[in-house]
mmCIF file of C-alpha atoms and ligand atoms in Angstrom:
data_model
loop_
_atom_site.group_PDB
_atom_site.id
_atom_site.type_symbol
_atom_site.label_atom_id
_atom_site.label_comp_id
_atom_site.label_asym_id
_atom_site.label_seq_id
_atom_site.Cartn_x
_atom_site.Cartn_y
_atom_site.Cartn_z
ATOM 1 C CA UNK A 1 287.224 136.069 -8.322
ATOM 2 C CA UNK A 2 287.424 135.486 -12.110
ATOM 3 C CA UNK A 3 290.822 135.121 -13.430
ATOM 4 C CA UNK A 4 292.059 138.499 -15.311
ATOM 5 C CA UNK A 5 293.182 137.301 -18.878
ATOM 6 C CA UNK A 6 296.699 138.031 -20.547
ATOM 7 C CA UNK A 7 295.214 140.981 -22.688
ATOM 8 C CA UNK A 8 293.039 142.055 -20.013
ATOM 9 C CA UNK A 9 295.900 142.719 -17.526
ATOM 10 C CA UNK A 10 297.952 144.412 -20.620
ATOM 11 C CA UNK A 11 295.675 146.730 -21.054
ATOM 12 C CA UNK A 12 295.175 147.813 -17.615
ATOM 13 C CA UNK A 13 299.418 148.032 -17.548
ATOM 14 C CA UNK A 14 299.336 150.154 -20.695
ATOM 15 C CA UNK A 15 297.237 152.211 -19.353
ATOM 16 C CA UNK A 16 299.445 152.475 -16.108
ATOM 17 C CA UNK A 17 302.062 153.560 -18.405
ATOM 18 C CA UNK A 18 304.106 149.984 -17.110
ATOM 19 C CA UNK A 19 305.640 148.042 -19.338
ATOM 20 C CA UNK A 20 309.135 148.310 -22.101
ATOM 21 C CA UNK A 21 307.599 147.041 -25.412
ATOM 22 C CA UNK A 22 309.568 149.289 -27.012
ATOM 23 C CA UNK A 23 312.806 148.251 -25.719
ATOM 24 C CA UNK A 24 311.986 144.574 -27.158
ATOM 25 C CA UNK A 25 311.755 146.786 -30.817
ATOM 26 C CA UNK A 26 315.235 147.398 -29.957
ATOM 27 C CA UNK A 27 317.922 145.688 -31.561
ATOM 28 C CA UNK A 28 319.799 143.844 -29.274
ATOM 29 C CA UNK A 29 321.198 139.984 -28.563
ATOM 30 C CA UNK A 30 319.268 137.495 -28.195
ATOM 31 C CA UNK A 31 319.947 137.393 -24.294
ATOM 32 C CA UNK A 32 319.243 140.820 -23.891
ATOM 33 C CA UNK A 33 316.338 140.453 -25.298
ATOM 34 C CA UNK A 34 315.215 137.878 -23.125
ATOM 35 C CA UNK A 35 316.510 139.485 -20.031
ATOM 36 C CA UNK A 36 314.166 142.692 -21.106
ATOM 37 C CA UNK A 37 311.366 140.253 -21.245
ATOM 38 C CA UNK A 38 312.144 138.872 -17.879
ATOM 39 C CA UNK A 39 312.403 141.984 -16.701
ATOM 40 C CA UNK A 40 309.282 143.507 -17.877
ATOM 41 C CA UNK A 41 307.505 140.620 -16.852
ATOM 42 C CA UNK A 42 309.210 141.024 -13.033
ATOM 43 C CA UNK A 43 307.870 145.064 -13.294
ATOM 44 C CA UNK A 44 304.559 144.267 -14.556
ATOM 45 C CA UNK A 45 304.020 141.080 -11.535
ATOM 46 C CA UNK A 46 304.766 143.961 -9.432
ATOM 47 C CA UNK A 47 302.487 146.713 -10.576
ATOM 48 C CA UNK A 48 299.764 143.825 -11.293
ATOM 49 C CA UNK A 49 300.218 143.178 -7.479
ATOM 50 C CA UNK A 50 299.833 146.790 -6.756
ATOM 51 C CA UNK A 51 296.540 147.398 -8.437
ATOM 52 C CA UNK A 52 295.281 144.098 -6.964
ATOM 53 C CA UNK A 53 295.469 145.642 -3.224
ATOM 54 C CA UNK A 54 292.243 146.408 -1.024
ATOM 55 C CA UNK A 55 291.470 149.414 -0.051
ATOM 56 C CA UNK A 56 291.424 150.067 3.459
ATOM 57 C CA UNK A 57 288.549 148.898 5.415
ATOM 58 C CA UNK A 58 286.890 150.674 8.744
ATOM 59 C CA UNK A 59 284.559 149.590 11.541
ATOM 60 C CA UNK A 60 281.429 150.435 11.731
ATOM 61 C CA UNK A 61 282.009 153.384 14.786
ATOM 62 C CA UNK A 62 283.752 155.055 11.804
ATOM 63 C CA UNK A 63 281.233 155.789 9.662
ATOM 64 C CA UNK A 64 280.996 159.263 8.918
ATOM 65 C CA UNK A 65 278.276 160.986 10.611
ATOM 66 C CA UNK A 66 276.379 162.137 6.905
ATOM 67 C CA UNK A 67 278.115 161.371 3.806
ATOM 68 C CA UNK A 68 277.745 164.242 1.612
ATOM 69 C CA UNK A 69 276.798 164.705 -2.125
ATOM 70 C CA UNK A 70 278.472 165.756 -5.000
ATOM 71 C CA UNK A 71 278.755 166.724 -8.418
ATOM 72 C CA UNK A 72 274.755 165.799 -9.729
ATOM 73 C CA UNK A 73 272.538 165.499 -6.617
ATOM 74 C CA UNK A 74 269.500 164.113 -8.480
ATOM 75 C CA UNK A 75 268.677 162.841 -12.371
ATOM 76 C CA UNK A 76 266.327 166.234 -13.039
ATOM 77 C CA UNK A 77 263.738 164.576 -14.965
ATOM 78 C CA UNK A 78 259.985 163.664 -14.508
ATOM 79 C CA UNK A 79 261.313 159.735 -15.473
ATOM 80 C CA UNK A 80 263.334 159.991 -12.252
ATOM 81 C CA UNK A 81 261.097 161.604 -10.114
ATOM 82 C CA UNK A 82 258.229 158.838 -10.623
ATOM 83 C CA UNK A 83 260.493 155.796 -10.365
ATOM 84 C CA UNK A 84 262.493 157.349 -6.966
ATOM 85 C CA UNK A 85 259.065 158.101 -5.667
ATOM 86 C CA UNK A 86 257.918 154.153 -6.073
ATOM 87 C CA UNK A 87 261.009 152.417 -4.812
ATOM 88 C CA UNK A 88 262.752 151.980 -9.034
ATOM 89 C CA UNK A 89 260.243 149.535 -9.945
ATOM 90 C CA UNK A 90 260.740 149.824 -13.626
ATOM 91 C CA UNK A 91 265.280 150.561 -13.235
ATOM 92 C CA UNK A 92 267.255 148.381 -15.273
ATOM 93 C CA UNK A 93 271.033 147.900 -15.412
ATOM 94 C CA UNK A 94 272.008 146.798 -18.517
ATOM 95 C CA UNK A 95 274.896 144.848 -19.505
ATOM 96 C CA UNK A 96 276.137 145.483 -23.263
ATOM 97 C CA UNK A 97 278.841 146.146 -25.739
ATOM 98 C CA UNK A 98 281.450 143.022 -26.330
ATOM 99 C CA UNK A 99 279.576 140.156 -24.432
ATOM 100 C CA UNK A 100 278.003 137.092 -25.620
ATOM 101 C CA UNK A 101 274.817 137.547 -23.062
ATOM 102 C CA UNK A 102 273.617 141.023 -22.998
ATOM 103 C CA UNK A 103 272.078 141.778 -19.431
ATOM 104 C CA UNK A 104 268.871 143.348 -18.346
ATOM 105 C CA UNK A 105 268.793 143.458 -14.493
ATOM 106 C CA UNK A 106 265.828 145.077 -12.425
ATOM 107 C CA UNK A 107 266.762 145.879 -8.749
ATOM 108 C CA UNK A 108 265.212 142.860 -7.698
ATOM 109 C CA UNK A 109 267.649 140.379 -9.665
ATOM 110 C CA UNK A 110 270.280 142.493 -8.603
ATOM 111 C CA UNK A 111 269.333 142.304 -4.598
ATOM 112 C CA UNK A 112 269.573 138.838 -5.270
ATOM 113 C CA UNK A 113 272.703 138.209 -6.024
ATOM 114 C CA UNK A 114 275.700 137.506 -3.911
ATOM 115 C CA UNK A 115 276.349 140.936 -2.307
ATOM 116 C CA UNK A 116 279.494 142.397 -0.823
ATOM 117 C CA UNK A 117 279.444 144.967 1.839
ATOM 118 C CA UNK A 118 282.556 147.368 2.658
ATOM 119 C CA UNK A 119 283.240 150.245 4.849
ATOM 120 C CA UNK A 120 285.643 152.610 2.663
ATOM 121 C CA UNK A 121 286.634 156.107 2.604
ATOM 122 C CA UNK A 122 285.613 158.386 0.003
ATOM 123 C CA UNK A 123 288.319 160.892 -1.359
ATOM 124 C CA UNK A 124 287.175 163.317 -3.820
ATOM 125 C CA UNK A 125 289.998 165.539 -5.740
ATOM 126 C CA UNK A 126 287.620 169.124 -4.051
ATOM 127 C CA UNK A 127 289.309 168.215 -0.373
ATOM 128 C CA UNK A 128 286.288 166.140 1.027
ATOM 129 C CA UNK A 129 286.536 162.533 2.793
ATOM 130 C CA UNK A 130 283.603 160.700 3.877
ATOM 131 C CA UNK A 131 283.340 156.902 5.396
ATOM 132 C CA UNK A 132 280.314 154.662 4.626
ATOM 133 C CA UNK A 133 279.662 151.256 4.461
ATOM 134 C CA UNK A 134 278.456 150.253 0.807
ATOM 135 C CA UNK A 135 276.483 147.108 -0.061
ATOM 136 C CA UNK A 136 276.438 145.947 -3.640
ATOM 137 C CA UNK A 137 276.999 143.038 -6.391
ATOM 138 C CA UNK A 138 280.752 142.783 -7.258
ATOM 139 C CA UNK A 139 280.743 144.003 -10.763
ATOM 140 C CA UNK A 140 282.998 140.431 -12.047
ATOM 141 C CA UNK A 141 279.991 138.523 -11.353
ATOM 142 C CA UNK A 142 277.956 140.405 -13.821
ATOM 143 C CA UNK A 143 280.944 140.564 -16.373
ATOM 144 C CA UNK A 144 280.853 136.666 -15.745
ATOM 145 C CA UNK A 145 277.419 136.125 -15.761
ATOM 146 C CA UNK A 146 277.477 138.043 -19.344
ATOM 147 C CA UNK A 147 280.048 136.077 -20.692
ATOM 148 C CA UNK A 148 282.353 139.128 -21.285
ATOM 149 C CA UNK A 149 285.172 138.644 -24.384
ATOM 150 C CA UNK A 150 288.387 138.788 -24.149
ATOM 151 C CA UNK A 151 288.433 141.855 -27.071
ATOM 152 C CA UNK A 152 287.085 144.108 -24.061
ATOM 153 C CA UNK A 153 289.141 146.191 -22.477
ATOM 154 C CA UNK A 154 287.115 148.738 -20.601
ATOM 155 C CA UNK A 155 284.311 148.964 -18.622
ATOM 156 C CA UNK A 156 282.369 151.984 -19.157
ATOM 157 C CA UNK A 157 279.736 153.226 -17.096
ATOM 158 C CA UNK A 158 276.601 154.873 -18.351
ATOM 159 C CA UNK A 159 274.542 157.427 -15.951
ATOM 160 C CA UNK A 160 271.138 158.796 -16.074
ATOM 161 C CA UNK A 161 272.321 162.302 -14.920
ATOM 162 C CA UNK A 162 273.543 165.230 -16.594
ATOM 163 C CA UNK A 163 276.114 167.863 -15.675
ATOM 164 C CA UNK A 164 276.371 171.373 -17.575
ATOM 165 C CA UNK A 165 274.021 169.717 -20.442
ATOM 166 C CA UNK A 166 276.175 166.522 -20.667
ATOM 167 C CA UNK A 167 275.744 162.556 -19.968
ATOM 168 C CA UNK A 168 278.060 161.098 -16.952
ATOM 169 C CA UNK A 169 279.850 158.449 -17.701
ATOM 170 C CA UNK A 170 283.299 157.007 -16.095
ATOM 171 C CA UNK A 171 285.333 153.971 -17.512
ATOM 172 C CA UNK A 172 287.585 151.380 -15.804
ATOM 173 C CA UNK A 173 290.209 148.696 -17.235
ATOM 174 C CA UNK A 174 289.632 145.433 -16.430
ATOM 175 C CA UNK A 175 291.773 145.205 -13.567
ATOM 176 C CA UNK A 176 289.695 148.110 -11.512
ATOM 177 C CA UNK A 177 286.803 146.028 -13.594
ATOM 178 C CA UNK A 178 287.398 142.992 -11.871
ATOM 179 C CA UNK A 179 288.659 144.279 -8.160
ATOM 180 C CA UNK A 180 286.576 142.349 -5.837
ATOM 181 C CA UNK A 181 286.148 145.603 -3.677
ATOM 182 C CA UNK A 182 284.554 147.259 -7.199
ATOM 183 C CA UNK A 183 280.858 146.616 -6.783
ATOM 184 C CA UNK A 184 277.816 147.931 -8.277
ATOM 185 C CA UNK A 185 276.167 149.646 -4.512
ATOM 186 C CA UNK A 186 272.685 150.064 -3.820
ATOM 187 C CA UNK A 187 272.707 150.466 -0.077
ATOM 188 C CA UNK A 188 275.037 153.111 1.954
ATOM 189 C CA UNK A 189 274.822 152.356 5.486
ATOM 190 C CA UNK A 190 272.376 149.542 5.370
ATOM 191 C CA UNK A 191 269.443 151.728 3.706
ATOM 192 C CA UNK A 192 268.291 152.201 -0.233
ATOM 193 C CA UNK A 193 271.321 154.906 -1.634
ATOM 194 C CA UNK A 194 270.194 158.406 -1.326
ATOM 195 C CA UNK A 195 268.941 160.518 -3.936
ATOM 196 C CA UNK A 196 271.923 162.226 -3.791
ATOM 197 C CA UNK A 197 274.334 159.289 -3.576
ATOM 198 C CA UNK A 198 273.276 158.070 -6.825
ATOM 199 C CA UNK A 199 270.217 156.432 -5.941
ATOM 200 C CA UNK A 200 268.953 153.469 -6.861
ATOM 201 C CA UNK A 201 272.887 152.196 -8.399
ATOM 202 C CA UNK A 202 276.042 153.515 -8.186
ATOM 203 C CA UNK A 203 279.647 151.882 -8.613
ATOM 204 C CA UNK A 204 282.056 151.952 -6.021
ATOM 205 C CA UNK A 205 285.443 151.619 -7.297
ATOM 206 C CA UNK A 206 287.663 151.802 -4.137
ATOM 207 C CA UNK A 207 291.380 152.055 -5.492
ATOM 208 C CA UNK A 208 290.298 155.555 -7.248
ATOM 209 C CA UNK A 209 288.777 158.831 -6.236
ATOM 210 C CA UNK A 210 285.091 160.306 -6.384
ATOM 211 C CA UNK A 211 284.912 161.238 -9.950
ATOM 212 C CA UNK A 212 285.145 157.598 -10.531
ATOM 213 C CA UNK A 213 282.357 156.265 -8.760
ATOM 214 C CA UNK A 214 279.574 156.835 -11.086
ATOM 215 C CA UNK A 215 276.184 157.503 -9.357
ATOM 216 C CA UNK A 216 272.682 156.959 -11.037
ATOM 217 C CA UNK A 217 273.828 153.784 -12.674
ATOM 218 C CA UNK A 218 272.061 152.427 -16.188
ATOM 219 C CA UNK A 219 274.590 150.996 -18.265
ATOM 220 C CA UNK A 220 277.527 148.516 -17.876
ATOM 221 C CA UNK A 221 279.370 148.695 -21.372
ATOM 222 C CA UNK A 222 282.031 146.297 -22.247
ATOM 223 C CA UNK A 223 284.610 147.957 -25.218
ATOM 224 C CA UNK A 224 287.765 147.427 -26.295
ATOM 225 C CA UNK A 225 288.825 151.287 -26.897
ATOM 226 C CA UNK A 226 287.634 154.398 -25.459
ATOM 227 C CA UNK A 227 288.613 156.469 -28.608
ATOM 228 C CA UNK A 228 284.400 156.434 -29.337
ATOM 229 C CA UNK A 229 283.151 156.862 -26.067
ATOM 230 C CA UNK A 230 282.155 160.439 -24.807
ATOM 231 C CA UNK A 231 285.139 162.779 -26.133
ATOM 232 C CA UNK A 232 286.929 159.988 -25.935
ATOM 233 C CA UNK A 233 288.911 160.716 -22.345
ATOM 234 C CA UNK A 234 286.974 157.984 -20.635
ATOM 235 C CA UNK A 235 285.391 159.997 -18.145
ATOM 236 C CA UNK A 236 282.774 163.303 -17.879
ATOM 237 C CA UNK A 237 285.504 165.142 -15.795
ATOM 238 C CA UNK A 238 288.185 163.685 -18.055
ATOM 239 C CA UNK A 239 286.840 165.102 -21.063
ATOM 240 C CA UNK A 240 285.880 168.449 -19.426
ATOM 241 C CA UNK A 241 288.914 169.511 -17.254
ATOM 242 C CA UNK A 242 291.143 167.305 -18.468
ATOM 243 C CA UNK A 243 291.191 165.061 -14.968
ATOM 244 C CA UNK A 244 293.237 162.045 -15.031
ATOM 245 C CA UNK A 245 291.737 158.927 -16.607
ATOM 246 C CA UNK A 246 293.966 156.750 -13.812
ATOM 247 C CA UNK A 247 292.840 158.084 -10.340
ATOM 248 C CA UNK A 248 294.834 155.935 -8.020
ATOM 249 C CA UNK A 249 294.868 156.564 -4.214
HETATM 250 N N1 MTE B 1 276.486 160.243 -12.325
HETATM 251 C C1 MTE B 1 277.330 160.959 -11.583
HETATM 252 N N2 MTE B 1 278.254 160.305 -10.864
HETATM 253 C C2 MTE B 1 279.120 161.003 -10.097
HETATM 254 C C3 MTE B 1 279.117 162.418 -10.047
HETATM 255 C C4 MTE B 1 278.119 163.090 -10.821
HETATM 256 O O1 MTE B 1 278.022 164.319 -10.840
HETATM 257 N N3 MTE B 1 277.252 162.313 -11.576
HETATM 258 N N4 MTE B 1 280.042 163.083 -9.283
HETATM 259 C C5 MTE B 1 281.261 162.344 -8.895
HETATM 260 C C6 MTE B 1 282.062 162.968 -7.834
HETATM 261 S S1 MTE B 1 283.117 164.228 -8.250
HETATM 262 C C7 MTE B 1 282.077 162.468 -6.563
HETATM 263 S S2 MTE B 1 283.131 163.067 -5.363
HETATM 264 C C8 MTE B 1 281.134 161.413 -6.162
HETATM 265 C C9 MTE B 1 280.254 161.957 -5.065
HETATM 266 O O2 MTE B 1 279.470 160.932 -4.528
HETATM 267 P P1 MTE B 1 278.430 161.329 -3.427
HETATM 268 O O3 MTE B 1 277.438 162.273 -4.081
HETATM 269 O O4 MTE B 1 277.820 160.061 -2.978
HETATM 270 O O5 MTE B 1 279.183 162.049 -2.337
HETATM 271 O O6 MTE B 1 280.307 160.963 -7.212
HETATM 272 C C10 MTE B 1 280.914 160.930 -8.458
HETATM 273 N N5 MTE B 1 280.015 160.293 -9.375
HETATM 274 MO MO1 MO B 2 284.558 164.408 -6.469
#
């Protein structure tokens, strides 16, 4: 896996709400000081550890029997209808934003890559669990194979879909970003994704629930804020019920 750098993993503990930078604004002794520092650093090992943890993993005899859909069930234009009807011939994920080597992948370089397959659960916030096994490209080997710098922050994740007249999107720090479980799927249970499930990309990003997952995949954007994305929440839901940015489980 591709080693997190010093701002990436301070970002993704500011945006935990970890950390005591203000304390070191303080004034206090020298030693205090330092012990703050020590201390901070001991808190943010630990909640660095944390967000490094797999999600659980199942056996195949627990895959749910159908895995549901939710949220868009389709990308309702004629665009969509002609690729999904001729196997995505002419999809691209593209790779942009703060990266020396822009990316323009077609399904084809992507089934190429190294792949990663997991069988995860699937929580969303409505009350629903499902179990599938995912196949996909771990999303730090695109990051590394675009030469990502160390400005970004966030991953943000454009979708071809709209929901109540808007764009989906969903946004990651680079510790979610770089998760080996987080992979850019384009199989559930050993077929193509469904039309529903986001078909022919969607990200799995197992540490968080549903809303995260973005189906109908086009864009990988690296930035370093996420004050100009969308309405500037980081996510469609985030910016139109006000769900949380960080969805742990
Ligand atoms: N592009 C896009 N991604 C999306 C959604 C959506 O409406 N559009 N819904 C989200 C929600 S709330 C959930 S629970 C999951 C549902 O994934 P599924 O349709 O494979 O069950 O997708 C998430 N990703
Ligand atoms: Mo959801």
């Amino acid at each position: 896996m591709a080693e997190i750098g010093r701002r990436h993993l301070l970002a993704g503990l500011a945006a935990l709400g970890a950390g005591a930078c203000s304390r070191i604004g303080e004034s206090e002794s020298a030693t205090s000081i330092f012990d703050s520092a020590e201390s901070w650093h001991r808190e943010a090992q630990r909640a660095l550890a944390g967000r490094q943890r797999l999600a659980p993993e199942f056996e195949p005899s627990d895959i749910s029997l159908t895995f549901r859909g939710n949220g868009s069930l389709t990308v309702d234009t004629a665009d969509y209808r002609a690729e999904l009807s001729k196997g995505f011939p002419n999809w691209r994920l593209t790779v942009t934003g703060l990266v020396d080597k822009p990316l323009s992948l077609s399904l084809e370089a992507l089934r190429a890559l190294p792949q990663r397959k997991q069988i995860t659960r699937h929580d969303c916030v409505e009350g629903w669990s499902a179990i599938g096994e995912w196949t996909g490209v771990p999303l730090s080997s695109l990051l590394d194979a675009a030469l990502v710098r160390p400005e970004a922050n966030f991953i943000v994740f454009r979708c071809a879909d709209t929901l109540y007249g808007r764009r989906y999107y969903e946004s990651v720090d680079m510790i979610d970003a770089y998760h080996p479980q987080t992979i850019v799927a384009h199989q559930l249970n050993g077929e193509n994704l469904p039309e529903k499930n986001g078909a022919p990309l969607r990200m799995r990003i197992e540490r968080q629930l549903g809303y995260k997952h973005a189906k109908y995949l086009t864009g990988i954007e690296a930035v370093a804020s996420l004050d100009n994305v969308g309405e500037g929440k980081g996510g469609f839901w985030e910016d139109v019920a006000d769900y949380q940015w960080y969805a742990g489980i």
